[in-house]
Amino acid sequence: MGADTTLRDRFEHGLAAPICLTWELTYACNLACTHCLSSSGRRDPLELSTNEAKALIDEIAAMQIFYINIGGGEPMIRRDFFELVEHAVNQKVGVKFSTNGTRIDAAAARRLAAIDYLDIQISIDGADAETSDRIRGAGSYAQARRAMDHLKDANFGEFKISVVMTRDNIEQLDEFQALAAHYGAQLRLTRLRPSGRGVEVWESLHPTREQNRRLYEWLLEHPQVLTGDSFFHLSALGDPLDGLNLCGAGRVVCLIDPIGEVYACPFVIHDEFKAGNVRESGFGRVWRESPLFKSLREPGNPGACVSCGSYDACRGGCMAAKFFTGLELSDPDPECVFGHGETALDARRMVLRPTPSPDHSKSVAVRLGSRKSLV
């Protein structure tokens, strides 16, 4: 398992185009998830217009980026959502989009099922309503399940069920797998990062060291479960998990936000990791010439991990997890499986942590079914 070492070394020095390009279409959202990476809620009035978005898709196609991850906010809130997705597919750019499912009724499911090169991820954060709704809001689990029912009835095919692993739901792994099997779906697990609103809940919600060990063992037993390299820091426990097992920020992944700002990865939406704006120079130029990206493609500094025999396995962990918990990028991952990150955190308890930016959270919680404007 794991990526070939030579291939990983090549990826670490950057590619001509990203393997995974995440594009947040809008900050507008009708939910207020406590761990939202982008602190979404209110639409930014400066978000890319339909024509600007289509021009960006054309550039992505010219760079031969084969697929994009579309997210938000809730991407289906944009009135031109289907227009943009269909434009991308017509340009031979595959689309994977993440949604809370609240906008997928029977008609939308049929329209989605008719589009080629489309992958859908429905987000839940518990195998039952009580667990999931604590994170995503009352009624959100039921709405997500209805969306899954509609996709199944429309014969969409193998959509994905996406779950952020927390202290509360990590004991439900088998239940999540059974739910995916019920729908003929694929299960995708991702790591809770202290990014966006997640900064405020990370300490109480991130899995314990023992839970992470059980998660690692479960993932080894279920190689068909997707992780998107979320848990490469756990590979220090033994056999590497499937994937590249490295931080791909600015090397093989990056993020474009709703107003065209390009960040090193979806989990570090902060000015320190801003590489440029597509409105000013186009995406390709930012990817190729950004001083930030060039610096990230230089050989990494193992820092405090240099004396650990497992550095080659975990590569020091997640940049965003370190940054937003107040650690240096050369420090161990805050969830280091050997506890070195906890030691580093204890030594920095009085250090002011960076504040994620920008914050588009709504001033009041949004109730599903509200007739008020969502954008």
PDB file of N, CA, C and O in Angstrom, residues 12 56 92 103 122 128 181 318 350 354 364:
ATOM      1  N   GLU A  12       6.180  15.767  -4.502  1.00  0.00           N
ATOM      2  CA  GLU A  12       6.574  16.701  -3.452  1.00  0.00           C
ATOM      3  C   GLU A  12       7.205  17.962  -4.030  1.00  0.00           C
ATOM      4  O   GLU A  12       7.163  19.025  -3.418  1.00  0.00           O
ATOM      5  N   LEU A  56     -12.661  30.611 -16.109  1.00  0.00           N
ATOM      6  CA  LEU A  56     -11.764  29.820 -15.268  1.00  0.00           C
ATOM      7  C   LEU A  56     -11.846  28.345 -15.647  1.00  0.00           C
ATOM      8  O   LEU A  56     -10.819  27.654 -15.728  1.00  0.00           O
ATOM      9  N   LYS A  92     -14.822  18.668 -21.013  1.00  0.00           N
ATOM     10  CA  LYS A  92     -14.108  17.442 -20.626  1.00  0.00           C
ATOM     11  C   LYS A  92     -13.402  17.575 -19.285  1.00  0.00           C
ATOM     12  O   LYS A  92     -12.379  16.930 -19.026  1.00  0.00           O
ATOM     13  N   ARG A 103     -30.624  20.749  -1.294  1.00  0.00           N
ATOM     14  CA  ARG A 103     -31.169  21.224  -2.562  1.00  0.00           C
ATOM     15  C   ARG A 103     -31.412  20.082  -3.558  1.00  0.00           C
ATOM     16  O   ARG A 103     -31.754  20.336  -4.718  1.00  0.00           O
ATOM     17  N   ILE A 122     -22.290  13.500  -0.496  1.00  0.00           N
ATOM     18  CA  ILE A 122     -23.274  13.991   0.465  1.00  0.00           C
ATOM     19  C   ILE A 122     -22.640  13.960   1.850  1.00  0.00           C
ATOM     20  O   ILE A 122     -22.141  12.928   2.289  1.00  0.00           O
ATOM     21  N   ASP A 128     -26.421   8.600  12.747  1.00  0.00           N
ATOM     22  CA  ASP A 128     -27.798   8.827  13.180  1.00  0.00           C
ATOM     23  C   ASP A 128     -28.009  10.330  13.295  1.00  0.00           C
ATOM     24  O   ASP A 128     -27.055  11.109  13.333  1.00  0.00           O
ATOM     25  N   ALA A 181     -23.312   0.888   2.108  1.00  0.00           N
ATOM     26  CA  ALA A 181     -23.707  -0.337   1.414  1.00  0.00           C
ATOM     27  C   ALA A 181     -25.197  -0.325   1.083  1.00  0.00           C
ATOM     28  O   ALA A 181     -25.625  -0.795   0.025  1.00  0.00           O
ATOM     29  N   CYS A 318       0.059  17.375   9.063  1.00  0.00           N
ATOM     30  CA  CYS A 318      -0.738  18.367   8.325  1.00  0.00           C
ATOM     31  C   CYS A 318      -0.329  19.797   8.655  1.00  0.00           C
ATOM     32  O   CYS A 318      -0.319  20.198   9.819  1.00  0.00           O
ATOM     33  N   MET A 350       0.078  29.429  25.735  1.00  0.00           N
ATOM     34  CA  MET A 350      -0.184  30.858  25.877  1.00  0.00           C
ATOM     35  C   MET A 350       0.036  31.617  24.564  1.00  0.00           C
ATOM     36  O   MET A 350      -0.144  32.814  24.500  1.00  0.00           O
ATOM     37  N   PRO A 354      -3.419  31.731  15.181  1.00  0.00           N
ATOM     38  CA  PRO A 354      -3.876  32.529  14.031  1.00  0.00           C
ATOM     39  C   PRO A 354      -5.393  32.446  13.888  1.00  0.00           C
ATOM     40  O   PRO A 354      -6.016  31.436  14.205  1.00  0.00           O
ATOM     41  N   VAL A 364     -26.814  34.603  13.053  1.00  0.00           N
ATOM     42  CA  VAL A 364     -27.746  33.729  13.753  1.00  0.00           C
ATOM     43  C   VAL A 364     -27.749  32.384  13.061  1.00  0.00           C
ATOM     44  O   VAL A 364     -27.480  32.264  11.873  1.00  0.00           O
TER      45      VAL A 364
END
